[in-house]
PDB file of C-alpha atoms in Angstrom:
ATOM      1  CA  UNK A   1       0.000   0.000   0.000  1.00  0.00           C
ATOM      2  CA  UNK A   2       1.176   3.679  -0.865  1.00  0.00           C
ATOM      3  CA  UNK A   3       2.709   5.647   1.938  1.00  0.00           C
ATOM      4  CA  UNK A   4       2.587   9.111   2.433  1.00  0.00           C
ATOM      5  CA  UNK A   5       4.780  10.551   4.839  1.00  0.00           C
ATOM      6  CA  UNK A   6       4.953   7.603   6.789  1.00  0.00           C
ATOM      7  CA  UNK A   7       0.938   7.127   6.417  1.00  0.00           C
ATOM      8  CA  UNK A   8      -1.307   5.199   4.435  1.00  0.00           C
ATOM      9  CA  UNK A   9      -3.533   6.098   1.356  1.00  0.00           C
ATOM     10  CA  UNK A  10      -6.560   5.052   3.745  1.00  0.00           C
ATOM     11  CA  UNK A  11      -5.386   7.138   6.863  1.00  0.00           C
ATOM     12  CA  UNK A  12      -5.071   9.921   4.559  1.00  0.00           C
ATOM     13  CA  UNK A  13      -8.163   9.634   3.476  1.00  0.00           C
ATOM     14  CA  UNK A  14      -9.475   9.329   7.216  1.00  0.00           C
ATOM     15  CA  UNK A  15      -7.492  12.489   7.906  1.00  0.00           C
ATOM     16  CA  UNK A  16      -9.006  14.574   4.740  1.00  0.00           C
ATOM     17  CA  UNK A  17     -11.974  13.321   5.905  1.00  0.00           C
ATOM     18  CA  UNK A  18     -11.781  14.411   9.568  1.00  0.00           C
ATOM     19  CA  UNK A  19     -10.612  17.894   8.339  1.00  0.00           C
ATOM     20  CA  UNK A  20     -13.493  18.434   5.505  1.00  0.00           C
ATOM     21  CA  UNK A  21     -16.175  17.605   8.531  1.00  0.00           C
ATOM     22  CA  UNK A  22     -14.290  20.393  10.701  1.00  0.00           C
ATOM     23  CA  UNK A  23     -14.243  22.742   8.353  1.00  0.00           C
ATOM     24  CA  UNK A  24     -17.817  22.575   7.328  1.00  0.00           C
ATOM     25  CA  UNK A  25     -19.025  22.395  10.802  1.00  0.00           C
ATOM     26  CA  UNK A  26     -17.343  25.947  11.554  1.00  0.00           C
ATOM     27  CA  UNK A  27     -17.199  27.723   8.833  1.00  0.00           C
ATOM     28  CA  UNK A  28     -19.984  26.749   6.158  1.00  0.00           C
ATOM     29  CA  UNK A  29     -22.463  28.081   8.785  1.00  0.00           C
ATOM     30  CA  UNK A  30     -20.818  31.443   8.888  1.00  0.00           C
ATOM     31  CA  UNK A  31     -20.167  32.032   5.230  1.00  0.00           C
ATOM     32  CA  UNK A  32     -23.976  30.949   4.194  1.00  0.00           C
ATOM     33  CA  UNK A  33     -24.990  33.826   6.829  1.00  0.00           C
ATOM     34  CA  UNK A  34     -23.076  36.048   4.970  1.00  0.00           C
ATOM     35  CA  UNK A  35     -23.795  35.212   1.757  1.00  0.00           C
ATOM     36  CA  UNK A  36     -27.426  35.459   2.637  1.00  0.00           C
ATOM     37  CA  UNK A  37     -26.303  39.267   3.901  1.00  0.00           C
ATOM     38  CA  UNK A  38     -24.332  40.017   0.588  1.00  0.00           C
ATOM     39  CA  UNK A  39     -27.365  39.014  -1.641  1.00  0.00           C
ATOM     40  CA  UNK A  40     -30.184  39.944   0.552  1.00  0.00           C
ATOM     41  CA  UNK A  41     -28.624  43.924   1.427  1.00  0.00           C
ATOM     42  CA  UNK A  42     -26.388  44.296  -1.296  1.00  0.00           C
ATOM     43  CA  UNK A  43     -25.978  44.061  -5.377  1.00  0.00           C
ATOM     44  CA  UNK A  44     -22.157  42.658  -5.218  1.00  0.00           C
ATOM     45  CA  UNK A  45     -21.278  40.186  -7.688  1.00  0.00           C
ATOM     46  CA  UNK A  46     -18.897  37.168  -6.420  1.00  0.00           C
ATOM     47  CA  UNK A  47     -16.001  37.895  -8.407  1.00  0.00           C
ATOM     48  CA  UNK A  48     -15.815  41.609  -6.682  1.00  0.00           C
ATOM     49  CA  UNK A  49     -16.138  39.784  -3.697  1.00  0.00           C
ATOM     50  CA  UNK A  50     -13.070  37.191  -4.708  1.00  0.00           C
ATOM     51  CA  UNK A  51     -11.069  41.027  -5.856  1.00  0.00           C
ATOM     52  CA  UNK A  52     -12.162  42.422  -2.469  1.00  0.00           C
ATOM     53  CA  UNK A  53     -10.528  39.216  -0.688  1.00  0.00           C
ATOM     54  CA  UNK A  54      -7.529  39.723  -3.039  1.00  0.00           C
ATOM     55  CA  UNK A  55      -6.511  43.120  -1.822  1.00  0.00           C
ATOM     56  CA  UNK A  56      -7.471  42.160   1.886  1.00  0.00           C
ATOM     57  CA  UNK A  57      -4.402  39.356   0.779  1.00  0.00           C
ATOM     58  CA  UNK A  58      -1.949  41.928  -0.479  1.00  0.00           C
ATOM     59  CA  UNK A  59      -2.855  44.105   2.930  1.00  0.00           C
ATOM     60  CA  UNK A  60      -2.138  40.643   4.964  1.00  0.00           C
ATOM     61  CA  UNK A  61       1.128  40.329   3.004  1.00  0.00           C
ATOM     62  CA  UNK A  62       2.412  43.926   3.828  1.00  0.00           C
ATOM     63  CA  UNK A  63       1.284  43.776   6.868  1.00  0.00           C
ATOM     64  CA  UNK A  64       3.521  40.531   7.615  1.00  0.00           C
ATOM     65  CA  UNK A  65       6.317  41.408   5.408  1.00  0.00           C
ATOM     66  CA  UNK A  66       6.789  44.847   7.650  1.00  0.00           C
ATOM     67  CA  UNK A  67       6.671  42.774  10.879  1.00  0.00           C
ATOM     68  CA  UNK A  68      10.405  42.045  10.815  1.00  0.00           C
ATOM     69  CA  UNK A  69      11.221  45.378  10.497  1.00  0.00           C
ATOM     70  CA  UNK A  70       9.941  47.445  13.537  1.00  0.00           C
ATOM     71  CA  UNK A  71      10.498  47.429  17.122  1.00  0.00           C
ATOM     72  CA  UNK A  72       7.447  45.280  17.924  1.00  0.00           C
ATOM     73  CA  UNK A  73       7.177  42.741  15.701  1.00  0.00           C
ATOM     74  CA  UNK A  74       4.368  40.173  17.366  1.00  0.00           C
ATOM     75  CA  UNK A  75       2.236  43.490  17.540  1.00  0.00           C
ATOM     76  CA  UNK A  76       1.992  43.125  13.269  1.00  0.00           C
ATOM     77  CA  UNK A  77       2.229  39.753  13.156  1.00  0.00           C
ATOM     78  CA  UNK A  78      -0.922  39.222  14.912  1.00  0.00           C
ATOM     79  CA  UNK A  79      -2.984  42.122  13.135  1.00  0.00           C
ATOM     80  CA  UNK A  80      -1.703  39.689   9.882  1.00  0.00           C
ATOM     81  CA  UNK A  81      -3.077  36.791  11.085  1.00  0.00           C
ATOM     82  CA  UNK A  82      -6.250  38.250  11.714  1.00  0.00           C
ATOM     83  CA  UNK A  83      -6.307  40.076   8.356  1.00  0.00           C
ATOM     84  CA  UNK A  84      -5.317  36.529   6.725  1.00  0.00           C
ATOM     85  CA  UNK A  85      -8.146  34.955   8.565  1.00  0.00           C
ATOM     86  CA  UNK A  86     -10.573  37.352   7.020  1.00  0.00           C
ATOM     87  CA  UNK A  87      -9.127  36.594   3.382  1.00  0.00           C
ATOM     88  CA  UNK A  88      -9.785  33.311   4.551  1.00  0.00           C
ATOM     89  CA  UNK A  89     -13.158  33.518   5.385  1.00  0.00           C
ATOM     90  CA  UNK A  90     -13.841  36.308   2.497  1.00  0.00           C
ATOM     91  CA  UNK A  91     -12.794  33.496  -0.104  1.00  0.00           C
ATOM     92  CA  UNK A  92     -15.170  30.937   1.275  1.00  0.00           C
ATOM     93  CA  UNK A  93     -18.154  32.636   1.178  1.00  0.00           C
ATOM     94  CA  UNK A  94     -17.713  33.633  -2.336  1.00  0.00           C
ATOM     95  CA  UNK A  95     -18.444  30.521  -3.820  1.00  0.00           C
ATOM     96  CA  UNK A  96     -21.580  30.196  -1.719  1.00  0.00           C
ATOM     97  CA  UNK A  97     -22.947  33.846  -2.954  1.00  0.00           C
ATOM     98  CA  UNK A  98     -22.404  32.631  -6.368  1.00  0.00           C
ATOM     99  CA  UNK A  99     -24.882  29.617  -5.545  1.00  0.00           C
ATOM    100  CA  UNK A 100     -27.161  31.491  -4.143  1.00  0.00           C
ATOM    101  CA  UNK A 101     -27.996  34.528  -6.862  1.00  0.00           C
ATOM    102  CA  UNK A 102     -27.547  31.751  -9.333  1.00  0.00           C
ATOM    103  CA  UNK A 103     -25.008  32.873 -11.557  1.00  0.00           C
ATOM    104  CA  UNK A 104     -22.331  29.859 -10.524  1.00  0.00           C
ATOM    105  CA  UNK A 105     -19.807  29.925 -13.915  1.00  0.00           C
ATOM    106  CA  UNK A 106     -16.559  28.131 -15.018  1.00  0.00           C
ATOM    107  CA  UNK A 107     -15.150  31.921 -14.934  1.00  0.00           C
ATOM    108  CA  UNK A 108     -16.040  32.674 -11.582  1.00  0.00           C
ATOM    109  CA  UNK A 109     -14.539  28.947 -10.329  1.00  0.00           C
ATOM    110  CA  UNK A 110     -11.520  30.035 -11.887  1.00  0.00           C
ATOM    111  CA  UNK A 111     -10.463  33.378 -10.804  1.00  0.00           C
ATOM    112  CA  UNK A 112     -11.653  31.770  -7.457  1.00  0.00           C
ATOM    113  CA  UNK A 113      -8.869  29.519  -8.094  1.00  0.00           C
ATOM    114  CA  UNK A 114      -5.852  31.584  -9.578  1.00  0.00           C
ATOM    115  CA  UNK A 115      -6.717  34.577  -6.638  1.00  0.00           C
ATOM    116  CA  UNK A 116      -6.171  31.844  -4.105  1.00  0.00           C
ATOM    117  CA  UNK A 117      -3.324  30.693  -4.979  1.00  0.00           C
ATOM    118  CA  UNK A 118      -2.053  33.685  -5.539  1.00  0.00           C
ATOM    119  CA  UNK A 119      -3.050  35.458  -1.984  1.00  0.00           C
ATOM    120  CA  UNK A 120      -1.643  32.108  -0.663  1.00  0.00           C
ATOM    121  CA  UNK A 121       1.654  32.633  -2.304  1.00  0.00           C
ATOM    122  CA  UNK A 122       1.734  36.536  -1.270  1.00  0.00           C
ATOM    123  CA  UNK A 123       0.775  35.418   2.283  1.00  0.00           C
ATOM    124  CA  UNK A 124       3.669  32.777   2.563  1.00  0.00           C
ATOM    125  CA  UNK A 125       5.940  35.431   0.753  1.00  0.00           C
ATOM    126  CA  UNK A 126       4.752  38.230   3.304  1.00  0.00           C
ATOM    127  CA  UNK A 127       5.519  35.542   6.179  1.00  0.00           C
ATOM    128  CA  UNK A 128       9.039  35.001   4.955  1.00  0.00           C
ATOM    129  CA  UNK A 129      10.219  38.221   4.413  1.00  0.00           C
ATOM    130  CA  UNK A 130       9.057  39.390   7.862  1.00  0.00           C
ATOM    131  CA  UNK A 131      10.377  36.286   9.862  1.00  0.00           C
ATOM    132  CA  UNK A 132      14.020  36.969   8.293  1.00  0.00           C
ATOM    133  CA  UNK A 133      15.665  36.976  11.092  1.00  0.00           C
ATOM    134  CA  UNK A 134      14.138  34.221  12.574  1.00  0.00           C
ATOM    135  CA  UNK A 135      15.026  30.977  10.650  1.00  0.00           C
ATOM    136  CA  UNK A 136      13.353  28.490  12.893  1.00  0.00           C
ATOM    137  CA  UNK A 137       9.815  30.485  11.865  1.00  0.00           C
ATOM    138  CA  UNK A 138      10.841  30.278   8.402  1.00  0.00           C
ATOM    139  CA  UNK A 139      10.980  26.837   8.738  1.00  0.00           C
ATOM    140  CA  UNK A 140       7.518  26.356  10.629  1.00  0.00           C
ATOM    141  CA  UNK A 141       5.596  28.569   8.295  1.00  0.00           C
ATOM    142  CA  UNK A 142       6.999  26.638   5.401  1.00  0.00           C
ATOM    143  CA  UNK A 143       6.071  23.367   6.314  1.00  0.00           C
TER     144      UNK A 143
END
């Protein structure tokens, strides 16, 4: 049987599994309350909402990156993760306002897509540069 990192394809599987139940349990409630909000209160499409959670990215990037270089560092770093865990939650319910006005497309999937990777990228990049003098971080935030 294949292993993967010491683990099996089925534990894997399990783990995925175990995290995909998690996930939804938290945070699908949350995001189809405020995609209810968005399309109840407000005319904005899903892919200005997956633009809107693009710049919160680059903010969360800058934000990070300039952590290493001022005399309180944890003081930025934690106003990043907070800004990176409203990207995070800004991405998820984009999918889910999409859904609900009814105008789901192969475009909108897409950009979805390419802007997460890319805000993931920025956010990892943002991470490294301000944890430069810490190599141990580096490390942790990598893996």
């Amino acid at each position: 049987m294949y292993k993967f990192f010491g683990h099996t394809e089925q534990e894997k599987k399990k783990y995925c599994k175990r995290m995909s139940e998690i996930f939804s349990h938290y945070y699908d409630p949350f995001a189809l309350w405020m995609s209810k909000l968005i399309v109840k209160y407000t005319n904005i499409m899903p892919n200005t909402i997956s633009l809107m959670g693009f710049f919160t990215a680059i903010i969360c990037a800058v934000i990070l990156a300039i952590s290493g270089y001022t005399d309180n560092p944890y003081k930025y770093r934690i106003i990043g993760a907070v800004v990176a865990f409203i990207y995070y939650n800004i991405d998820h319910f984009e999918g889910k306002t999409a859904r609900l006005r009814g105008i789901a497309s192969r475009f909108g999937k897409w950009l979805d897509l390419m802007i997460g990777y890319i805000c993931l990228s920025l956010i990892f990049f943002g991470c490294a540069i301000g944890l430069r003098s810490n190599l141990a971080l580096i490390l942790l935030s990598v893996i």
